[in-house]
Amino acid sequence: MKKIINDPGTVVAESLRGLALAHSDILRVQEDPAVVVRADAPVAGKVAVISGGGSGHEPLHGGFVGQGMLAAAVPGPVFTSPTPDAVQAAVQASASDAGALLIVKNYTGDVLNFETAAELAAAEGADVRSVVIDDDVAVADSTFTAGRRGVGGTVLLEKLAGAAAERGDALDAVEAVARKVIGQVRSIGVALTPPTVPHVGEPSFTLADDEIEFGIGIHGEPGRERIKAEPADALVARMVEAVAADLPFSSGDEVLLFTNSMGGTPPIELYLAHGIAERLLAERGIVVRRRLVGPYITSLEMQGISLTLLKLDDELTELWDAPVHTAALRRGV
């Protein structure tokens, strides 16, 4: 294992210190328990949108803390859920009287710990709601979940719910936006190589040089099938078919297309794949109205990509276009 680290046990803490130094105008980092908080939080009169989960998926979630997106993020150890007391600390640090919305990816540990934290926060008098995102179409259940996994759609959900909170929507309205997004977003991912978790020290799984895991999870969980490597046109077509057929997305639909690197795929391949996906969607009569391309929800250094489609309406488009100022996503500010 070759990584730029000192000690596998301090990777997350040391990384958070660097994040805080690099973006001190946007966020601050609380230690023990670890919480990334918007620099000006709590913001009076605005709902705090909070998310989190195991580290190793950066820039998710800490990179999306800031104006127009998350009020706080809770980073657990690598690929491990944060504890309820850490989530509770995030609520305490970022929530005003307007309340808080917790965005939870559908992994068993995350769901249990965020639910417990919401109960603890409510006992302290906070108005806290939670939503669970399960956008991965690859498998019905997985190694770490009952039901579908929460993957790339989480990035879009955090942006859109965060924008609703930023414009001053009440908690009921922010929750309604979040539930609409969850109902209209679908994703799938593929892996060409495995990631290596620092404290494990060896690859999470093995793939032959000519194999691809189709439908991979963001922790390296098994997908739908292991297939032989194929040209980009065929692979992206397989991904578009899996996502578009699920909702289903139909001719005339307007969508946001999110093409994501799992961490180790370079921009040249990512944009190549995005171009193919746009062409294939156009052939189906599906209109790509907005786009996001880049490494926004990763799996350490895993090579691979994911595609996410979100069905847009005027409200979601307006929220997507709203200004945002975070470490990983910034425009209009």
Short mmCIF file of N, CA and C in Angstrom, two decimals, residues 124-300:
data_model
loop_
_atom_site.label_atom_id
_atom_site.label_comp_id
_atom_site.label_asym_id
_atom_site.label_seq_id
_atom_site.Cartn_x
_atom_site.Cartn_y
_atom_site.Cartn_z
N GLU A 124 -33.67 17.31 23.26
CA GLU A 124 -33.12 18.60 23.72
C GLU A 124 -33.95 19.77 23.23
N GLY A 125 -35.03 19.48 22.48
CA GLY A 125 -35.92 20.54 22.03
C GLY A 125 -35.73 20.98 20.60
N ALA A 126 -34.80 20.34 19.86
CA ALA A 126 -34.57 20.74 18.47
C ALA A 126 -35.63 20.11 17.56
N ASP A 127 -36.03 20.85 16.53
CA ASP A 127 -36.97 20.34 15.52
C ASP A 127 -36.12 19.71 14.41
N VAL A 128 -36.03 18.39 14.42
CA VAL A 128 -35.14 17.68 13.50
C VAL A 128 -35.94 16.67 12.70
N ARG A 129 -35.77 16.70 11.39
CA ARG A 129 -36.36 15.70 10.49
C ARG A 129 -35.21 14.97 9.80
N SER A 130 -35.53 13.85 9.16
CA SER A 130 -34.51 13.15 8.39
C SER A 130 -35.12 12.53 7.14
N VAL A 131 -34.31 12.43 6.10
CA VAL A 131 -34.70 11.75 4.86
C VAL A 131 -33.59 10.77 4.52
N VAL A 132 -33.96 9.67 3.88
CA VAL A 132 -33.00 8.63 3.49
C VAL A 132 -32.99 8.52 1.98
N ILE A 133 -31.82 8.65 1.38
CA ILE A 133 -31.71 8.56 -0.08
C ILE A 133 -31.24 7.16 -0.48
N ASP A 134 -31.87 6.61 -1.52
CA ASP A 134 -31.59 5.23 -1.97
C ASP A 134 -31.65 5.17 -3.49
N ASP A 135 -30.77 5.90 -4.15
CA ASP A 135 -30.86 6.11 -5.59
C ASP A 135 -30.16 5.06 -6.45
N ASP A 136 -29.40 4.15 -5.85
CA ASP A 136 -28.60 3.19 -6.63
C ASP A 136 -29.50 2.09 -7.20
N VAL A 137 -29.57 2.00 -8.53
CA VAL A 137 -30.45 1.01 -9.16
C VAL A 137 -29.80 -0.35 -9.30
N ALA A 138 -28.53 -0.49 -8.88
CA ALA A 138 -27.77 -1.70 -9.20
C ALA A 138 -28.36 -2.96 -8.58
N VAL A 139 -28.67 -2.91 -7.30
CA VAL A 139 -29.15 -4.11 -6.59
C VAL A 139 -30.28 -3.73 -5.65
N ALA A 140 -31.17 -4.69 -5.37
CA ALA A 140 -32.29 -4.43 -4.46
C ALA A 140 -31.82 -4.29 -3.02
N ASP A 141 -30.89 -5.13 -2.61
CA ASP A 141 -30.26 -5.07 -1.30
C ASP A 141 -28.76 -5.26 -1.51
N SER A 142 -27.96 -4.86 -0.51
CA SER A 142 -26.52 -5.01 -0.68
C SER A 142 -25.89 -5.46 0.62
N THR A 143 -24.55 -5.51 0.61
CA THR A 143 -23.81 -5.98 1.77
C THR A 143 -24.12 -5.17 3.01
N PHE A 144 -24.31 -3.85 2.84
CA PHE A 144 -24.49 -2.97 4.00
C PHE A 144 -25.88 -2.38 4.11
N THR A 145 -26.83 -2.83 3.28
CA THR A 145 -28.13 -2.16 3.27
C THR A 145 -29.28 -3.14 3.19
N ALA A 146 -30.43 -2.69 3.72
CA ALA A 146 -31.72 -3.28 3.37
C ALA A 146 -32.34 -2.28 2.41
N GLY A 147 -32.52 -2.69 1.17
CA GLY A 147 -32.96 -1.76 0.15
C GLY A 147 -31.76 -1.19 -0.60
N ARG A 148 -32.06 -0.31 -1.53
CA ARG A 148 -31.02 0.25 -2.38
C ARG A 148 -30.07 1.16 -1.60
N ARG A 149 -28.85 1.28 -2.14
CA ARG A 149 -27.85 2.14 -1.51
C ARG A 149 -28.07 3.60 -1.89
N GLY A 150 -27.57 4.48 -1.04
CA GLY A 150 -27.54 5.91 -1.36
C GLY A 150 -26.18 6.24 -1.93
N VAL A 151 -26.14 6.78 -3.16
CA VAL A 151 -24.85 7.03 -3.82
C VAL A 151 -24.83 8.43 -4.44
N GLY A 152 -24.59 8.54 -5.75
CA GLY A 152 -24.34 9.84 -6.37
C GLY A 152 -25.45 10.86 -6.21
N GLY A 153 -26.68 10.41 -6.13
CA GLY A 153 -27.79 11.33 -5.96
C GLY A 153 -27.68 12.17 -4.70
N THR A 154 -26.87 11.70 -3.74
CA THR A 154 -26.69 12.44 -2.49
C THR A 154 -26.11 13.83 -2.76
N VAL A 155 -25.20 13.92 -3.70
CA VAL A 155 -24.59 15.23 -4.02
C VAL A 155 -25.66 16.21 -4.49
N LEU A 156 -26.52 15.75 -5.38
CA LEU A 156 -27.57 16.62 -5.91
C LEU A 156 -28.57 16.98 -4.83
N LEU A 157 -28.91 16.00 -3.99
CA LEU A 157 -29.85 16.25 -2.90
C LEU A 157 -29.32 17.30 -1.94
N GLU A 158 -28.04 17.21 -1.60
CA GLU A 158 -27.47 18.18 -0.67
C GLU A 158 -27.50 19.59 -1.27
N LYS A 159 -27.23 19.69 -2.58
CA LYS A 159 -27.27 21.01 -3.22
C LYS A 159 -28.68 21.58 -3.24
N LEU A 160 -29.65 20.78 -3.61
CA LEU A 160 -31.01 21.28 -3.80
C LEU A 160 -31.69 21.58 -2.47
N ALA A 161 -31.55 20.70 -1.50
CA ALA A 161 -32.12 20.97 -0.17
C ALA A 161 -31.41 22.15 0.47
N GLY A 162 -30.10 22.23 0.27
CA GLY A 162 -29.34 23.35 0.82
C GLY A 162 -29.77 24.68 0.22
N ALA A 163 -30.08 24.68 -1.08
CA ALA A 163 -30.54 25.90 -1.73
C ALA A 163 -31.91 26.32 -1.21
N ALA A 164 -32.77 25.34 -0.95
CA ALA A 164 -34.09 25.66 -0.39
C ALA A 164 -33.94 26.27 1.00
N ALA A 165 -33.03 25.72 1.79
CA ALA A 165 -32.80 26.28 3.13
C ALA A 165 -32.21 27.68 3.04
N GLU A 166 -31.31 27.87 2.07
CA GLU A 166 -30.65 29.17 1.95
C GLU A 166 -31.63 30.29 1.58
N ARG A 167 -32.66 29.96 0.79
CA ARG A 167 -33.61 31.01 0.40
C ARG A 167 -34.64 31.27 1.50
N GLY A 168 -34.55 30.50 2.59
CA GLY A 168 -35.38 30.77 3.75
C GLY A 168 -36.62 29.91 3.87
N ASP A 169 -36.69 28.83 3.09
CA ASP A 169 -37.84 27.92 3.21
C ASP A 169 -37.94 27.36 4.62
N ALA A 170 -39.18 27.14 5.07
CA ALA A 170 -39.40 26.51 6.37
C ALA A 170 -39.03 25.03 6.29
N LEU A 171 -38.91 24.41 7.46
CA LEU A 171 -38.46 23.01 7.52
C LEU A 171 -39.37 22.10 6.70
N ASP A 172 -40.68 22.30 6.78
CA ASP A 172 -41.61 21.47 5.99
C ASP A 172 -41.29 21.55 4.50
N ALA A 173 -41.00 22.76 4.03
CA ALA A 173 -40.74 22.96 2.60
C ALA A 173 -39.39 22.37 2.18
N VAL A 174 -38.38 22.52 3.02
CA VAL A 174 -37.07 21.94 2.71
C VAL A 174 -37.18 20.41 2.65
N GLU A 175 -37.91 19.85 3.60
CA GLU A 175 -38.11 18.40 3.60
C GLU A 175 -38.86 17.96 2.34
N ALA A 176 -39.84 18.74 1.92
CA ALA A 176 -40.62 18.39 0.72
C ALA A 176 -39.73 18.39 -0.52
N VAL A 177 -38.84 19.38 -0.63
CA VAL A 177 -37.89 19.40 -1.75
C VAL A 177 -37.02 18.14 -1.72
N ALA A 178 -36.52 17.80 -0.54
CA ALA A 178 -35.64 16.63 -0.42
C ALA A 178 -36.37 15.36 -0.84
N ARG A 179 -37.60 15.20 -0.42
CA ARG A 179 -38.35 13.98 -0.77
C ARG A 179 -38.67 13.94 -2.27
N LYS A 180 -38.90 15.13 -2.87
CA LYS A 180 -39.11 15.14 -4.31
C LYS A 180 -37.85 14.67 -5.05
N VAL A 181 -36.69 15.18 -4.62
CA VAL A 181 -35.43 14.79 -5.25
C VAL A 181 -35.22 13.28 -5.12
N ILE A 182 -35.43 12.75 -3.94
CA ILE A 182 -35.22 11.31 -3.72
C ILE A 182 -36.12 10.49 -4.64
N GLY A 183 -37.32 10.98 -4.91
CA GLY A 183 -38.23 10.25 -5.77
C GLY A 183 -37.88 10.32 -7.25
N GLN A 184 -37.00 11.26 -7.61
CA GLN A 184 -36.76 11.52 -9.03
C GLN A 184 -35.30 11.32 -9.45
N VAL A 185 -34.47 10.72 -8.60
CA VAL A 185 -33.06 10.58 -8.93
C VAL A 185 -32.65 9.11 -8.91
N ARG A 186 -31.81 8.72 -9.89
CA ARG A 186 -31.34 7.34 -9.99
C ARG A 186 -29.87 7.33 -10.42
N SER A 187 -29.11 6.31 -9.96
CA SER A 187 -27.67 6.24 -10.24
C SER A 187 -27.22 4.81 -10.48
N ILE A 188 -26.06 4.68 -11.11
CA ILE A 188 -25.35 3.39 -11.18
C ILE A 188 -23.87 3.66 -11.36
N GLY A 189 -23.02 2.75 -10.83
CA GLY A 189 -21.57 2.93 -10.91
C GLY A 189 -20.88 1.68 -11.43
N VAL A 190 -19.65 1.88 -11.93
CA VAL A 190 -18.82 0.76 -12.35
C VAL A 190 -17.42 0.96 -11.77
N ALA A 191 -16.73 -0.17 -11.53
CA ALA A 191 -15.36 -0.12 -11.01
C ALA A 191 -14.42 -0.86 -11.94
N LEU A 192 -13.26 -0.23 -12.19
CA LEU A 192 -12.20 -0.88 -12.98
C LEU A 192 -11.11 -1.43 -12.07
N THR A 193 -10.94 -0.78 -10.90
CA THR A 193 -9.95 -1.23 -9.91
C THR A 193 -10.55 -1.03 -8.52
N PRO A 194 -10.04 -1.73 -7.51
CA PRO A 194 -10.56 -1.58 -6.15
C PRO A 194 -9.89 -0.43 -5.41
N PRO A 195 -10.52 0.04 -4.31
CA PRO A 195 -9.85 0.98 -3.41
C PRO A 195 -9.12 0.20 -2.31
N THR A 196 -8.20 0.89 -1.64
CA THR A 196 -7.52 0.31 -0.48
C THR A 196 -7.79 1.18 0.74
N VAL A 197 -8.49 0.63 1.72
CA VAL A 197 -8.78 1.35 2.96
C VAL A 197 -7.49 1.41 3.79
N PRO A 198 -7.08 2.61 4.24
CA PRO A 198 -5.78 2.73 4.91
C PRO A 198 -5.57 1.77 6.07
N HIS A 199 -6.58 1.60 6.94
CA HIS A 199 -6.36 0.75 8.11
C HIS A 199 -6.46 -0.73 7.79
N VAL A 200 -6.88 -1.06 6.57
CA VAL A 200 -6.90 -2.47 6.13
C VAL A 200 -5.59 -2.81 5.42
N GLY A 201 -5.15 -1.90 4.54
CA GLY A 201 -3.85 -2.06 3.94
C GLY A 201 -3.79 -2.92 2.70
N GLU A 202 -4.95 -3.42 2.25
CA GLU A 202 -4.96 -4.22 1.03
C GLU A 202 -6.24 -3.93 0.26
N PRO A 203 -6.27 -4.19 -1.05
CA PRO A 203 -7.45 -3.86 -1.86
C PRO A 203 -8.72 -4.51 -1.31
N SER A 204 -9.85 -3.77 -1.46
CA SER A 204 -11.12 -4.25 -0.93
C SER A 204 -11.65 -5.46 -1.68
N PHE A 205 -11.26 -5.60 -2.94
CA PHE A 205 -11.66 -6.77 -3.74
C PHE A 205 -10.65 -6.92 -4.86
N THR A 206 -10.76 -7.97 -5.62
CA THR A 206 -9.84 -8.17 -6.73
C THR A 206 -10.61 -8.26 -8.04
N LEU A 207 -10.00 -7.72 -9.08
CA LEU A 207 -10.53 -7.79 -10.43
C LEU A 207 -9.40 -8.18 -11.37
N ALA A 208 -9.68 -9.08 -12.29
CA ALA A 208 -8.68 -9.39 -13.31
C ALA A 208 -8.49 -8.16 -14.20
N ASP A 209 -7.37 -8.12 -14.90
CA ASP A 209 -7.07 -6.96 -15.74
C ASP A 209 -8.14 -6.70 -16.79
N ASP A 210 -8.86 -7.74 -17.19
CA ASP A 210 -9.88 -7.57 -18.25
C ASP A 210 -11.30 -7.59 -17.68
N GLU A 211 -11.45 -7.34 -16.38
CA GLU A 211 -12.78 -7.38 -15.76
C GLU A 211 -13.22 -6.02 -15.24
N ILE A 212 -14.54 -5.81 -15.20
CA ILE A 212 -15.18 -4.61 -14.64
C ILE A 212 -16.31 -5.07 -13.72
N GLU A 213 -16.45 -4.41 -12.56
CA GLU A 213 -17.59 -4.69 -11.69
C GLU A 213 -18.70 -3.70 -12.05
N PHE A 214 -19.80 -4.20 -12.57
CA PHE A 214 -20.90 -3.35 -13.03
C PHE A 214 -21.94 -3.23 -11.93
N GLY A 215 -22.19 -1.98 -11.52
CA GLY A 215 -23.15 -1.76 -10.44
C GLY A 215 -22.49 -1.69 -9.07
N ILE A 216 -21.21 -1.31 -9.04
CA ILE A 216 -20.43 -1.28 -7.80
C ILE A 216 -21.01 -0.29 -6.79
N GLY A 217 -20.84 -0.57 -5.50
CA GLY A 217 -21.19 0.40 -4.47
C GLY A 217 -19.99 1.27 -4.15
N ILE A 218 -20.22 2.35 -3.42
CA ILE A 218 -19.13 3.30 -3.14
C ILE A 218 -18.17 2.79 -2.08
N HIS A 219 -18.44 1.64 -1.47
CA HIS A 219 -17.48 1.02 -0.56
C HIS A 219 -16.84 -0.22 -1.19
N GLY A 220 -17.09 -0.42 -2.48
CA GLY A 220 -16.59 -1.61 -3.14
C GLY A 220 -17.51 -2.81 -2.99
N GLU A 221 -18.76 -2.56 -2.59
CA GLU A 221 -19.70 -3.67 -2.48
C GLU A 221 -19.96 -4.26 -3.87
N PRO A 222 -20.26 -5.55 -3.94
CA PRO A 222 -20.51 -6.17 -5.24
C PRO A 222 -21.67 -5.50 -5.97
N GLY A 223 -21.58 -5.52 -7.30
CA GLY A 223 -22.62 -4.94 -8.12
C GLY A 223 -23.54 -5.99 -8.70
N ARG A 224 -24.10 -5.68 -9.88
CA ARG A 224 -25.00 -6.63 -10.53
C ARG A 224 -24.26 -7.83 -11.09
N GLU A 225 -23.11 -7.55 -11.72
CA GLU A 225 -22.38 -8.63 -12.38
C GLU A 225 -20.95 -8.19 -12.65
N ARG A 226 -20.10 -9.18 -12.82
CA ARG A 226 -18.71 -8.91 -13.21
C ARG A 226 -18.60 -9.22 -14.70
N ILE A 227 -18.21 -8.21 -15.48
CA ILE A 227 -18.21 -8.37 -16.93
C ILE A 227 -16.81 -8.16 -17.49
N LYS A 228 -16.61 -8.59 -18.72
CA LYS A 228 -15.36 -8.33 -19.40
C LYS A 228 -15.29 -6.84 -19.79
N ALA A 229 -14.10 -6.27 -19.72
CA ALA A 229 -13.93 -4.88 -20.13
C ALA A 229 -14.38 -4.71 -21.57
N GLU A 230 -15.04 -3.57 -21.82
CA GLU A 230 -15.56 -3.33 -23.16
C GLU A 230 -15.33 -1.86 -23.50
N PRO A 231 -15.42 -1.49 -24.80
CA PRO A 231 -15.20 -0.09 -25.18
C PRO A 231 -16.17 0.84 -24.45
N ALA A 232 -15.78 2.12 -24.35
CA ALA A 232 -16.57 3.09 -23.60
C ALA A 232 -17.99 3.20 -24.13
N ASP A 233 -18.16 3.16 -25.45
CA ASP A 233 -19.51 3.28 -26.02
C ASP A 233 -20.44 2.21 -25.45
N ALA A 234 -19.95 0.97 -25.41
CA ALA A 234 -20.78 -0.13 -24.93
C ALA A 234 -21.01 -0.05 -23.43
N LEU A 235 -19.97 0.31 -22.68
CA LEU A 235 -20.10 0.37 -21.22
C LEU A 235 -21.07 1.48 -20.80
N VAL A 236 -20.91 2.67 -21.39
CA VAL A 236 -21.80 3.78 -21.02
C VAL A 236 -23.24 3.48 -21.45
N ALA A 237 -23.38 2.82 -22.60
CA ALA A 237 -24.73 2.44 -23.05
C ALA A 237 -25.39 1.51 -22.03
N ARG A 238 -24.60 0.59 -21.49
CA ARG A 238 -25.12 -0.33 -20.46
C ARG A 238 -25.56 0.45 -19.22
N MET A 239 -24.78 1.48 -18.85
CA MET A 239 -25.11 2.28 -17.67
C MET A 239 -26.35 3.13 -17.91
N VAL A 240 -26.40 3.78 -19.06
CA VAL A 240 -27.56 4.62 -19.38
C VAL A 240 -28.83 3.79 -19.40
N GLU A 241 -28.76 2.60 -19.97
CA GLU A 241 -29.93 1.73 -20.02
C GLU A 241 -30.40 1.37 -18.60
N ALA A 242 -29.45 1.05 -17.72
CA ALA A 242 -29.81 0.65 -16.36
C ALA A 242 -30.51 1.78 -15.60
N VAL A 243 -30.02 3.00 -15.77
CA VAL A 243 -30.59 4.14 -15.04
C VAL A 243 -31.90 4.61 -15.68
N ALA A 244 -31.86 4.77 -17.01
CA ALA A 244 -33.03 5.35 -17.69
C ALA A 244 -34.25 4.44 -17.59
N ALA A 245 -34.01 3.13 -17.57
CA ALA A 245 -35.13 2.20 -17.55
C ALA A 245 -35.76 2.10 -16.17
N ASP A 246 -35.08 2.59 -15.16
CA ASP A 246 -35.55 2.32 -13.80
C ASP A 246 -36.71 3.20 -13.37
N LEU A 247 -36.65 4.51 -13.64
CA LEU A 247 -37.67 5.41 -13.07
C LEU A 247 -39.06 5.13 -13.64
N PRO A 248 -39.32 5.00 -14.94
CA PRO A 248 -38.35 5.19 -16.01
C PRO A 248 -38.30 6.65 -16.45
N PHE A 249 -37.17 7.01 -17.10
CA PHE A 249 -37.06 8.30 -17.77
C PHE A 249 -37.57 8.13 -19.20
N SER A 250 -38.34 9.11 -19.67
CA SER A 250 -39.00 8.96 -20.97
C SER A 250 -38.65 10.12 -21.89
N SER A 251 -38.92 9.91 -23.17
CA SER A 251 -38.71 10.97 -24.16
C SER A 251 -39.46 12.23 -23.74
N GLY A 252 -38.77 13.35 -23.80
CA GLY A 252 -39.37 14.62 -23.40
C GLY A 252 -39.00 15.04 -21.99
N ASP A 253 -38.51 14.08 -21.18
CA ASP A 253 -38.09 14.44 -19.83
C ASP A 253 -36.88 15.37 -19.88
N GLU A 254 -36.84 16.31 -18.96
CA GLU A 254 -35.68 17.17 -18.80
C GLU A 254 -34.93 16.71 -17.55
N VAL A 255 -33.59 16.56 -17.66
CA VAL A 255 -32.84 15.95 -16.57
C VAL A 255 -31.56 16.74 -16.28
N LEU A 256 -31.03 16.47 -15.10
CA LEU A 256 -29.65 16.84 -14.75
C LEU A 256 -28.83 15.56 -14.86
N LEU A 257 -27.75 15.61 -15.64
CA LEU A 257 -26.86 14.46 -15.81
C LEU A 257 -25.58 14.72 -15.02
N PHE A 258 -25.31 13.83 -14.07
CA PHE A 258 -24.13 13.94 -13.21
C PHE A 258 -23.20 12.76 -13.53
N THR A 259 -22.03 13.08 -14.09
CA THR A 259 -21.03 12.06 -14.40
C THR A 259 -19.89 12.20 -13.40
N ASN A 260 -19.68 11.18 -12.60
CA ASN A 260 -18.81 11.27 -11.43
C ASN A 260 -17.63 10.31 -11.52
N SER A 261 -16.47 10.79 -11.13
CA SER A 261 -15.30 9.91 -11.00
C SER A 261 -15.29 9.29 -9.62
N MET A 262 -15.01 8.00 -9.55
CA MET A 262 -14.93 7.32 -8.26
C MET A 262 -13.62 7.61 -7.53
N GLY A 263 -12.79 8.46 -8.08
CA GLY A 263 -11.58 8.87 -7.41
C GLY A 263 -10.34 8.70 -8.26
N GLY A 264 -10.25 7.59 -9.01
CA GLY A 264 -9.03 7.31 -9.75
C GLY A 264 -9.15 7.46 -11.25
N THR A 265 -10.33 7.85 -11.73
CA THR A 265 -10.52 8.02 -13.17
C THR A 265 -10.21 9.45 -13.58
N PRO A 266 -9.31 9.66 -14.54
CA PRO A 266 -8.89 11.02 -14.92
C PRO A 266 -9.97 11.75 -15.71
N PRO A 267 -9.87 13.09 -15.75
CA PRO A 267 -10.87 13.89 -16.48
C PRO A 267 -11.02 13.50 -17.93
N ILE A 268 -9.95 13.09 -18.61
CA ILE A 268 -10.07 12.78 -20.03
C ILE A 268 -11.06 11.63 -20.25
N GLU A 269 -11.03 10.63 -19.37
CA GLU A 269 -11.97 9.51 -19.50
C GLU A 269 -13.37 9.92 -19.01
N LEU A 270 -13.39 10.77 -17.98
CA LEU A 270 -14.68 11.18 -17.42
C LEU A 270 -15.49 11.98 -18.44
N TYR A 271 -14.81 12.94 -19.11
CA TYR A 271 -15.53 13.74 -20.12
C TYR A 271 -15.89 12.90 -21.34
N LEU A 272 -15.03 11.94 -21.68
CA LEU A 272 -15.35 11.04 -22.78
C LEU A 272 -16.66 10.30 -22.47
N ALA A 273 -16.76 9.78 -21.26
CA ALA A 273 -17.97 9.05 -20.86
C ALA A 273 -19.19 9.96 -20.82
N HIS A 274 -18.98 11.20 -20.33
CA HIS A 274 -20.10 12.13 -20.25
C HIS A 274 -20.65 12.44 -21.65
N GLY A 275 -19.74 12.64 -22.60
CA GLY A 275 -20.19 12.93 -23.97
C GLY A 275 -21.01 11.80 -24.56
N ILE A 276 -20.59 10.57 -24.29
CA ILE A 276 -21.34 9.42 -24.79
C ILE A 276 -22.72 9.38 -24.13
N ALA A 277 -22.76 9.61 -22.83
CA ALA A 277 -24.05 9.56 -22.11
C ALA A 277 -25.01 10.61 -22.65
N GLU A 278 -24.51 11.82 -22.89
CA GLU A 278 -25.38 12.87 -23.43
C GLU A 278 -25.93 12.46 -24.80
N ARG A 279 -25.07 11.89 -25.64
CA ARG A 279 -25.52 11.47 -26.97
C ARG A 279 -26.60 10.39 -26.88
N LEU A 280 -26.39 9.45 -26.00
CA LEU A 280 -27.35 8.35 -25.85
C LEU A 280 -28.68 8.84 -25.30
N LEU A 281 -28.62 9.79 -24.37
CA LEU A 281 -29.87 10.34 -23.83
C LEU A 281 -30.61 11.13 -24.90
N ALA A 282 -29.86 11.88 -25.71
CA ALA A 282 -30.49 12.63 -26.81
C ALA A 282 -31.19 11.68 -27.77
N GLU A 283 -30.58 10.53 -28.03
CA GLU A 283 -31.19 9.55 -28.93
C GLU A 283 -32.51 9.01 -28.36
N ARG A 284 -32.64 9.06 -27.04
CA ARG A 284 -33.88 8.63 -26.38
C ARG A 284 -34.89 9.77 -26.26
N GLY A 285 -34.50 10.97 -26.70
CA GLY A 285 -35.40 12.11 -26.57
C GLY A 285 -35.38 12.76 -25.20
N ILE A 286 -34.41 12.35 -24.36
CA ILE A 286 -34.29 12.92 -23.00
C ILE A 286 -33.38 14.15 -23.08
N VAL A 287 -33.86 15.26 -22.54
CA VAL A 287 -33.17 16.54 -22.67
C VAL A 287 -32.29 16.79 -21.46
N VAL A 288 -30.99 16.91 -21.68
CA VAL A 288 -30.07 17.22 -20.58
C VAL A 288 -30.09 18.74 -20.38
N ARG A 289 -30.74 19.16 -19.29
CA ARG A 289 -30.94 20.60 -19.05
C ARG A 289 -29.83 21.17 -18.18
N ARG A 290 -29.26 20.36 -17.30
CA ARG A 290 -28.16 20.79 -16.45
C ARG A 290 -27.17 19.65 -16.32
N ARG A 291 -25.90 19.99 -15.98
CA ARG A 291 -24.83 18.99 -15.94
C ARG A 291 -23.92 19.21 -14.75
N LEU A 292 -23.31 18.11 -14.29
CA LEU A 292 -22.23 18.18 -13.30
C LEU A 292 -21.26 17.06 -13.65
N VAL A 293 -19.98 17.40 -13.79
CA VAL A 293 -18.95 16.41 -14.16
C VAL A 293 -17.75 16.61 -13.25
N GLY A 294 -17.30 15.56 -12.60
CA GLY A 294 -16.12 15.66 -11.75
C GLY A 294 -16.12 14.63 -10.65
N PRO A 295 -15.08 14.64 -9.81
CA PRO A 295 -15.00 13.71 -8.68
C PRO A 295 -15.69 14.30 -7.45
N TYR A 296 -16.98 14.04 -7.28
CA TYR A 296 -17.75 14.65 -6.19
C TYR A 296 -18.18 13.64 -5.12
N ILE A 297 -18.28 12.35 -5.46
CA ILE A 297 -18.53 11.31 -4.45
C ILE A 297 -17.64 10.14 -4.85
N THR A 298 -16.56 9.96 -4.13
CA THR A 298 -15.51 9.04 -4.53
C THR A 298 -15.45 7.82 -3.62
N SER A 299 -14.60 6.90 -4.01
CA SER A 299 -14.33 5.72 -3.18
C SER A 299 -12.81 5.59 -3.09
N LEU A 300 -12.22 6.50 -2.32
CA LEU A 300 -10.76 6.60 -2.22
C LEU A 300 -10.16 6.71 -3.62
#
